[in-house]
Amino acid sequence: MSPVPVLGREAVLAAVDPVAAIEATREAFVRHASGEWEMPPKVYVDAPPNGDFRAMPARGEGLAILKWVTSFPRNAVRGLPAVAGALLVSSAETGELAAILDCAAVTSLRTGAAAAVSALTLARDDAREVGIIGCGVNGAWAARCLAAAGYEEGVCFDPRPTAAEELAGELGWRAGSRAEAAAADVVATVTPGEAPVILATDLRGGQHLAVLGADAAGKSEVEPAALARCRLFCDEWKQAAAGGELAGAVAARLVSRDDVTELGAVLAGEADGRRQADEVTLFDSTGLAIQDLGIAIAVLEAWRERRIEAAASIEL
Ligand SMILES: NC(=O)c1ccc[n+]([C@@H]2O[C@H](COP(=O)([O-])OP(=O)(O)OC[C@H]3O[C@@H](n4cnc5c(N)ncnc54)[C@H](O)[C@@H]3O)[C@@H](O)[C@H]2O)c1
């Protein structure tokens, strides 16, 4: 067996910029919608009271991946990242391990890119301003990807003012209040999901909401009365209905499968996106292994073309 490259954070981010991440993520949604890429359900392993681990497999394009990743929201107070772990890439031809990737960088790229793909697909063409609610690690990447998608104006809110100010400064946007961010044309929420950050009174006709923080059971960022006013989209119905922003409304039988459209179906031309200029679209992102696969393919390609170097290689 050849030595297996270990591709750390720097290599992953050098291989895939936000524009490439958006393209890889869009491709992943389309390939999954068409049935070409396979994705068994995500497995959660609770680690109370700290958070949970997730095991996320997918196969496509001659590769199979497994991402072993945390969501430890309380880690911020310890000065540690909420999202950490490794992503294994194997050949689907021979079964050989092909690479080990830093999963936090992959997660950030594909999470931010999902917000951008949802906005490019569902927001109004004349949408200009972005609001970011939650400017931590993945909120920052949502902002970077939305900026790369062409949104030049933005307002950033975080209860940690320096987080909002630094992100706004990086992108030439501004820091503002929660209500200002929630009033933007495209709003991305990327908080721990412990309390609603989108209220019914915030909503304006024509907005697009990319709701990213609620990615496990019990988390939510949108007030139920606000959710009830939105036209609903998600990354994958089963995952979103069980552990996404939609889960509460699904459990209460207020939302059913027919009320929700998967983003991949819209991208593949199989379902309608936005139907009316004044409807509020809401994309519930729970984070899919096929998104990770899309980024992993791009990283491996960059390594094979010698555009990036491995931090180490290991013999197994
Ligand atoms: N959908 C996905 O694909 C996906 C991917 C990665 C992470 N996540 C989820 O996104 C959330 C954030 O992850 P992260 O890695 O960015 O964490 P993080 O700790 O780096 O950032 C969270 C940020 O939210 C801020 N925040 C907390 N309460 C807030 C509030 N009421 N209003 C506004 N901001 C608030 C915090 O100050 C912090 O800056 C977690 O719940 C995580 O599980 C989802």
CSV table of C-alpha atoms and ligand atoms in Angstrom, one decimal:
chain,number,residue,atom,x,y,z
A,1,MET,CA,0.0,0.0,0.0
A,2,SER,CA,1.2,3.5,-0.8
A,3,PRO,CA,1.8,5.9,2.1
A,4,VAL,CA,-1.4,7.8,3.1
A,5,PRO,CA,-1.2,11.6,2.9
A,6,VAL,CA,-2.5,13.6,5.9
A,7,LEU,CA,-3.9,16.8,4.6
A,8,GLY,CA,-4.3,19.3,7.4
A,9,ARG,CA,-6.2,22.5,7.7
A,10,GLU,CA,-3.8,24.7,5.7
A,11,ALA,CA,-3.7,22.2,2.8
A,12,VAL,CA,-7.5,21.8,2.7
A,13,LEU,CA,-8.0,25.6,2.7
A,14,ALA,CA,-5.3,26.1,0.1
A,15,ALA,CA,-6.9,23.4,-2.1
A,16,VAL,CA,-10.5,24.7,-2.1
A,17,ASP,CA,-11.4,28.4,-1.9
A,18,PRO,CA,-15.0,29.5,-1.3
A,19,VAL,CA,-15.9,29.7,-5.0
A,20,ALA,CA,-14.6,26.1,-5.5
A,21,ALA,CA,-16.4,25.0,-2.3
A,22,ILE,CA,-19.7,26.4,-3.7
A,23,GLU,CA,-19.2,24.6,-7.0
A,24,ALA,CA,-18.3,21.3,-5.2
A,25,THR,CA,-21.3,21.6,-2.9
A,26,ARG,CA,-23.7,22.4,-5.7
A,27,GLU,CA,-22.4,19.3,-7.6
A,28,ALA,CA,-22.8,17.1,-4.5
A,29,PHE,CA,-26.4,18.1,-4.0
A,30,VAL,CA,-27.1,17.4,-7.7
A,31,ARG,CA,-25.3,14.0,-7.8
A,32,HIS,CA,-27.1,12.9,-4.6
A,33,ALA,CA,-30.5,14.0,-6.0
A,34,SER,CA,-29.9,12.0,-9.2
A,35,GLY,CA,-29.1,8.9,-7.1
A,36,GLU,CA,-25.4,8.7,-8.3
A,37,TRP,CA,-24.0,9.3,-4.8
A,38,GLU,CA,-25.0,7.2,-1.8
A,39,MET,CA,-25.3,8.5,1.7
A,40,PRO,CA,-26.4,6.2,4.6
A,41,PRO,CA,-27.9,8.1,7.6
A,42,LYS,CA,-25.6,10.1,9.9
A,43,VAL,CA,-25.0,8.3,13.2
A,44,TYR,CA,-25.0,10.4,16.4
A,45,VAL,CA,-23.1,9.4,19.6
A,46,ASP,CA,-24.1,11.6,22.5
A,47,ALA,CA,-21.4,12.9,24.8
A,48,PRO,CA,-23.4,14.7,27.5
A,49,PRO,CA,-23.1,17.4,28.7
A,50,ASN,CA,-20.5,18.4,26.2
A,51,GLY,CA,-22.2,17.7,22.9
A,52,ASP,CA,-22.1,14.8,20.4
A,53,PHE,CA,-20.0,12.9,17.9
A,54,ARG,CA,-21.2,12.1,14.4
A,55,ALA,CA,-20.1,9.4,12.0
A,56,MET,CA,-20.9,10.5,8.4
A,57,PRO,CA,-20.3,8.1,5.5
A,58,ALA,CA,-20.9,8.7,1.8
A,59,ARG,CA,-19.8,7.2,-1.5
A,60,GLY,CA,-19.5,8.7,-5.0
A,61,GLU,CA,-17.0,9.4,-7.8
A,62,GLY,CA,-15.0,6.3,-7.1
A,63,LEU,CA,-14.4,7.3,-3.5
A,64,ALA,CA,-15.9,6.5,-0.1
A,65,ILE,CA,-15.6,8.7,2.9
A,66,LEU,CA,-16.2,8.6,6.7
A,67,LYS,CA,-16.2,11.9,8.7
A,68,TRP,CA,-15.8,11.5,12.4
A,69,VAL,CA,-16.7,14.9,13.8
A,70,THR,CA,-17.8,16.6,17.0
A,71,SER,CA,-20.4,19.2,17.8
A,72,PHE,CA,-19.3,20.4,21.2
A,73,PRO,CA,-20.9,23.8,21.5
A,74,ARG,CA,-19.6,24.5,25.0
A,75,ASN,CA,-16.1,24.2,23.8
A,76,ALA,CA,-15.9,28.0,23.1
A,77,VAL,CA,-15.6,28.7,26.9
A,78,ARG,CA,-12.6,26.3,27.0
A,79,GLY,CA,-11.0,28.1,24.0
A,80,LEU,CA,-11.5,25.0,21.9
A,81,PRO,CA,-13.3,24.5,18.6
A,82,ALA,CA,-16.9,23.1,18.6
A,83,VAL,CA,-16.1,21.1,15.4
A,84,ALA,CA,-13.1,18.8,15.3
A,85,GLY,CA,-12.1,15.4,14.0
A,86,ALA,CA,-10.8,13.6,10.9
A,87,LEU,CA,-12.2,12.6,7.5
A,88,LEU,CA,-11.0,9.3,6.0
A,89,VAL,CA,-11.1,9.0,2.2
A,90,SER,CA,-10.9,5.5,0.6
A,91,SER,CA,-10.9,4.2,-2.9
A,92,ALA,CA,-14.2,2.6,-3.8
A,93,GLU,CA,-12.4,0.5,-6.3
A,94,THR,CA,-9.8,-1.2,-4.1
A,95,GLY,CA,-10.9,-0.2,-0.6
A,96,GLU,CA,-7.5,1.3,0.0
A,97,LEU,CA,-7.2,4.3,2.3
A,98,ALA,CA,-6.4,7.3,0.0
A,99,ALA,CA,-6.1,10.2,2.4
A,100,ILE,CA,-6.8,11.6,5.9
A,101,LEU,CA,-8.2,15.1,6.0
A,102,ASP,CA,-8.7,17.7,8.7
A,103,CYS,CA,-12.5,17.6,9.1
A,104,ALA,CA,-13.0,21.1,10.7
A,105,ALA,CA,-11.7,22.8,7.5
A,106,VAL,CA,-13.8,20.5,5.3
A,107,THR,CA,-16.9,21.1,7.5
A,108,SER,CA,-16.5,24.9,7.4
A,109,LEU,CA,-16.1,25.0,3.6
A,110,ARG,CA,-19.1,22.8,2.9
A,111,THR,CA,-21.3,24.4,5.5
A,112,GLY,CA,-20.5,28.0,4.3
A,113,ALA,CA,-20.9,26.8,0.8
A,114,ALA,CA,-24.4,25.3,1.5
A,115,ALA,CA,-25.6,28.7,2.7
A,116,ALA,CA,-24.3,30.2,-0.5
A,117,VAL,CA,-25.8,27.5,-2.7
A,118,SER,CA,-29.1,27.9,-1.0
A,119,ALA,CA,-29.1,31.7,-1.4
A,120,LEU,CA,-28.0,31.5,-5.1
A,121,THR,CA,-30.8,29.0,-5.7
A,122,LEU,CA,-33.7,30.4,-3.6
A,123,ALA,CA,-33.0,34.1,-2.8
A,124,ARG,CA,-34.5,36.8,-5.0
A,125,ASP,CA,-32.3,37.9,-7.8
A,126,ASP,CA,-32.3,41.5,-6.4
A,127,ALA,CA,-31.2,40.3,-2.9
A,128,ARG,CA,-28.3,42.4,-1.9
A,129,GLU,CA,-27.6,42.5,1.8
A,130,VAL,CA,-26.6,39.4,3.9
A,131,GLY,CA,-27.2,39.2,7.7
A,132,ILE,CA,-25.1,36.8,9.7
A,133,ILE,CA,-26.3,35.8,13.1
A,134,GLY,CA,-23.6,33.9,15.0
A,135,CYS,CA,-20.1,34.8,13.8
A,136,GLY,CA,-18.1,31.8,15.2
A,137,VAL,CA,-16.2,29.4,13.1
A,138,ASN,CA,-18.9,28.3,10.7
A,139,GLY,CA,-20.8,31.6,10.7
A,140,ALA,CA,-17.6,33.2,9.4
A,141,TRP,CA,-17.3,30.7,6.6
A,142,ALA,CA,-21.0,31.2,5.7
A,143,ALA,CA,-20.2,34.9,5.4
A,144,ARG,CA,-17.1,34.2,3.3
A,145,CYS,CA,-18.9,32.0,0.9
A,146,LEU,CA,-21.9,34.4,0.6
A,147,ALA,CA,-19.4,37.2,-0.1
A,148,ALA,CA,-17.7,34.9,-2.7
A,149,ALA,CA,-21.1,34.3,-4.2
A,150,GLY,CA,-21.4,38.0,-4.9
A,151,TYR,CA,-23.2,39.5,-1.9
A,152,GLU,CA,-21.2,42.6,-1.3
A,153,GLU,CA,-23.1,44.1,1.6
A,154,GLY,CA,-23.5,42.4,5.0
A,155,VAL,CA,-24.3,42.9,8.7
A,156,CYS,CA,-22.8,40.7,11.3
A,157,PHE,CA,-24.3,40.0,14.8
A,158,ASP,CA,-22.8,38.0,17.6
A,159,PRO,CA,-23.2,38.4,21.4
A,160,ARG,CA,-19.4,38.5,21.3
A,161,PRO,CA,-19.0,41.9,19.7
A,162,THR,CA,-15.4,41.4,18.6
A,163,ALA,CA,-16.4,38.3,16.6
A,164,ALA,CA,-18.9,40.3,14.7
A,165,GLU,CA,-16.5,43.2,14.2
A,166,GLU,CA,-13.6,41.1,13.0
A,167,LEU,CA,-15.7,39.3,10.5
A,168,ALA,CA,-17.4,42.5,9.3
A,169,GLY,CA,-13.9,44.1,9.0
A,170,GLU,CA,-12.5,41.1,7.0
A,171,LEU,CA,-15.3,41.3,4.4
A,172,GLY,CA,-15.9,45.1,4.3
A,173,TRP,CA,-19.3,44.6,5.9
A,174,ARG,CA,-20.6,46.1,9.1
A,175,ALA,CA,-21.4,44.9,12.6
A,176,GLY,CA,-25.0,45.5,13.8
A,177,SER,CA,-27.8,44.3,16.1
A,178,ARG,CA,-29.6,41.0,15.8
A,179,ALA,CA,-32.7,42.7,14.5
A,180,GLU,CA,-30.6,44.5,11.7
A,181,ALA,CA,-29.0,41.2,10.7
A,182,ALA,CA,-32.4,39.4,10.7
A,183,ALA,CA,-33.9,42.1,8.4
A,184,ALA,CA,-31.4,41.5,5.6
A,185,ASP,CA,-32.4,40.0,2.2
A,186,VAL,CA,-30.4,36.8,2.9
A,187,VAL,CA,-30.0,35.8,6.6
A,188,ALA,CA,-27.7,33.0,7.7
A,189,THR,CA,-28.1,31.7,11.3
A,190,VAL,CA,-25.1,29.8,12.7
A,191,THR,CA,-25.6,29.8,16.5
A,192,PRO,CA,-25.6,26.8,18.9
A,193,GLY,CA,-29.4,26.7,18.6
A,194,GLU,CA,-30.1,27.2,22.2
A,195,ALA,CA,-32.7,30.0,21.7
A,196,PRO,CA,-34.6,31.5,18.8
A,197,VAL,CA,-32.6,34.1,16.9
A,198,ILE,CA,-35.3,34.6,14.1
A,199,LEU,CA,-38.6,35.9,15.4
A,200,ALA,CA,-41.9,36.1,13.5
A,201,THR,CA,-41.8,39.9,13.8
A,202,ASP,CA,-38.4,39.9,12.0
A,203,LEU,CA,-39.7,38.5,8.7
A,204,ARG,CA,-40.2,40.6,5.6
A,205,GLY,CA,-41.6,39.3,2.3
A,206,GLY,CA,-39.0,38.1,-0.1
A,207,GLN,CA,-36.3,37.2,2.4
A,208,HIS,CA,-34.2,34.0,2.2
A,209,LEU,CA,-33.1,32.3,5.5
A,210,ALA,CA,-30.3,29.8,5.6
A,211,VAL,CA,-30.7,28.1,8.9
A,212,LEU,CA,-27.5,26.2,9.7
A,213,GLY,CA,-27.1,26.0,13.5
A,214,ALA,CA,-29.8,23.4,14.3
A,215,ASP,CA,-28.0,20.2,13.2
A,216,ALA,CA,-29.1,17.8,16.0
A,217,ALA,CA,-32.2,17.0,18.0
A,218,GLY,CA,-33.2,19.7,20.5
A,219,LYS,CA,-31.5,22.6,18.7
A,220,SER,CA,-33.5,25.4,17.1
A,221,GLU,CA,-32.9,29.0,15.9
A,222,VAL,CA,-36.3,30.0,14.5
A,223,GLU,CA,-39.4,30.8,16.5
A,224,PRO,CA,-42.3,28.4,15.5
A,225,ALA,CA,-44.5,31.3,14.4
A,226,ALA,CA,-41.7,32.4,12.0
A,227,LEU,CA,-41.2,28.9,10.6
A,228,ALA,CA,-44.9,28.7,9.9
A,229,ARG,CA,-44.7,31.8,7.6
A,230,CYS,CA,-41.9,30.3,5.5
A,231,ARG,CA,-41.8,28.2,2.4
A,232,LEU,CA,-39.6,25.3,3.5
A,233,PHE,CA,-36.5,23.7,2.0
A,234,CYS,CA,-33.9,21.3,3.5
A,235,ASP,CA,-30.7,19.5,2.6
A,236,GLU,CA,-32.2,16.0,3.3
A,237,TRP,CA,-35.7,15.4,4.5
A,238,LYS,CA,-35.0,12.4,6.9
A,239,GLN,CA,-32.0,14.1,8.6
A,240,ALA,CA,-33.8,17.5,8.8
A,241,ALA,CA,-37.0,16.0,10.1
A,242,ALA,CA,-35.2,14.1,12.8
A,243,GLY,CA,-32.6,16.6,13.9
A,244,GLY,CA,-32.8,19.9,12.0
A,245,GLU,CA,-34.7,23.1,12.4
A,246,LEU,CA,-37.8,21.4,11.1
A,247,ALA,CA,-37.7,18.6,13.7
A,248,GLY,CA,-39.9,20.4,16.3
A,249,ALA,CA,-42.6,21.3,13.7
A,250,VAL,CA,-42.5,17.7,12.3
A,251,ALA,CA,-42.8,16.2,15.8
A,252,ALA,CA,-45.8,18.5,16.4
A,253,ARG,CA,-47.3,17.4,13.1
A,254,LEU,CA,-47.3,21.0,11.8
A,255,VAL,CA,-45.0,20.1,8.9
A,256,SER,CA,-45.0,17.0,6.8
A,257,ARG,CA,-42.9,15.6,3.9
A,258,ASP,CA,-45.1,17.3,1.3
A,259,ASP,CA,-44.4,20.7,2.8
A,260,VAL,CA,-40.7,20.6,2.4
A,261,THR,CA,-38.5,20.5,-0.8
A,262,GLU,CA,-35.0,19.2,-0.9
A,263,LEU,CA,-32.5,21.7,-2.3
A,264,GLY,CA,-30.9,19.0,-4.6
A,265,ALA,CA,-34.3,18.5,-6.2
A,266,VAL,CA,-34.5,22.2,-7.1
A,267,LEU,CA,-30.9,22.2,-8.4
A,268,ALA,CA,-31.6,19.1,-10.5
A,269,GLY,CA,-34.6,20.8,-12.0
A,270,GLU,CA,-37.1,18.3,-10.4
A,271,ALA,CA,-38.8,20.8,-8.1
A,272,ASP,CA,-39.7,24.5,-7.9
A,273,GLY,CA,-37.5,26.9,-6.0
A,274,ARG,CA,-38.9,30.3,-5.1
A,275,ARG,CA,-42.4,30.7,-6.6
A,276,GLN,CA,-43.2,34.2,-5.5
A,277,ALA,CA,-41.2,37.3,-5.1
A,278,ASP,CA,-42.7,38.0,-1.7
A,279,GLU,CA,-42.5,34.6,-0.1
A,280,VAL,CA,-39.9,33.9,2.6
A,281,THR,CA,-37.8,30.9,1.8
A,282,LEU,CA,-36.1,28.9,4.6
A,283,PHE,CA,-33.3,26.4,4.0
A,284,ASP,CA,-32.8,24.0,6.9
A,285,SER,CA,-29.2,22.8,6.7
A,286,THR,CA,-28.2,19.9,8.9
A,287,GLY,CA,-25.0,19.1,7.1
A,288,LEU,CA,-24.6,16.1,4.7
A,289,ALA,CA,-21.8,13.7,4.2
A,290,ILE,CA,-22.2,14.2,0.4
A,291,GLN,CA,-21.1,17.8,0.9
A,292,ASP,CA,-18.0,16.6,2.7
A,293,LEU,CA,-17.4,14.1,-0.2
A,294,GLY,CA,-17.7,17.0,-2.7
A,295,ILE,CA,-15.0,19.0,-0.8
A,296,ALA,CA,-12.8,15.8,-0.2
A,297,ILE,CA,-12.8,15.1,-4.0
A,298,ALA,CA,-11.5,18.6,-4.7
A,299,VAL,CA,-8.9,18.4,-2.0
A,300,LEU,CA,-7.6,15.0,-3.2
A,301,GLU,CA,-7.5,16.3,-6.8
A,302,ALA,CA,-5.4,19.3,-5.7
A,303,TRP,CA,-3.0,16.9,-3.9
A,304,ARG,CA,-2.7,14.6,-6.9
A,305,GLU,CA,-2.0,17.6,-9.1
A,306,ARG,CA,0.7,18.7,-6.6
A,307,ARG,CA,-1.1,22.0,-5.9
A,308,ILE,CA,-0.9,21.3,-2.2
A,309,GLU,CA,1.5,19.3,0.0
A,310,ALA,CA,0.6,16.8,2.8
A,311,ALA,CA,1.7,17.7,6.3
A,312,ALA,CA,2.8,14.0,6.7
A,313,SER,CA,2.3,10.6,5.1
A,314,ILE,CA,1.8,7.5,7.1
A,315,GLU,CA,2.2,3.8,6.4
A,316,LEU,CA,-0.7,1.8,7.8
B,1,LIG,N1,-25.6,22.8,9.3
B,1,LIG,C1,-24.3,22.4,9.3
B,1,LIG,O1,-23.9,21.8,8.3
B,1,LIG,C2,-23.4,22.7,10.4
B,1,LIG,C3,-22.1,22.5,10.3
B,1,LIG,C4,-21.2,22.9,11.3
B,1,LIG,C5,-21.8,23.4,12.5
B,1,LIG,N2,-23.1,23.5,12.6
B,1,LIG,C6,-23.7,24.0,13.9
B,1,LIG,O2,-23.6,25.4,13.8
B,1,LIG,C7,-23.5,25.9,15.2
B,1,LIG,C8,-22.3,26.8,15.3
B,1,LIG,O3,-21.1,26.1,15.1
B,1,LIG,P1,-19.7,26.8,15.1
B,1,LIG,O4,-18.7,25.7,14.8
B,1,LIG,O5,-19.7,28.0,14.2
B,1,LIG,O6,-19.6,27.2,16.6
B,1,LIG,P2,-18.9,28.4,17.3
B,1,LIG,O7,-18.9,28.2,18.7
B,1,LIG,O8,-17.6,28.7,16.6
B,1,LIG,O9,-19.8,29.7,16.9
B,1,LIG,C9,-21.1,29.9,17.5
B,1,LIG,C10,-21.3,31.4,17.6
B,1,LIG,O10,-22.6,31.7,17.9
B,1,LIG,C11,-22.6,32.8,18.8
B,1,LIG,N3,-23.9,32.8,19.5
B,1,LIG,C12,-24.3,32.2,20.6
B,1,LIG,N4,-25.5,32.5,21.0
B,1,LIG,C13,-25.9,33.4,20.0
B,1,LIG,C14,-27.1,34.1,19.8
B,1,LIG,N5,-28.2,34.0,20.6
B,1,LIG,N6,-27.2,35.0,18.8
B,1,LIG,C15,-26.2,35.1,17.9
B,1,LIG,N7,-25.0,34.5,18.1
B,1,LIG,C16,-24.9,33.6,19.1
B,1,LIG,C17,-21.4,32.5,19.7
B,1,LIG,O11,-21.0,33.7,20.4
B,1,LIG,C18,-20.4,32.0,18.7
B,1,LIG,O12,-19.7,33.1,18.1
B,1,LIG,C19,-23.5,24.6,16.1
B,1,LIG,O13,-24.7,24.3,16.6
B,1,LIG,C20,-23.0,23.5,15.1
B,1,LIG,O14,-23.4,22.3,15.6
B,1,LIG,C21,-24.0,23.2,11.6
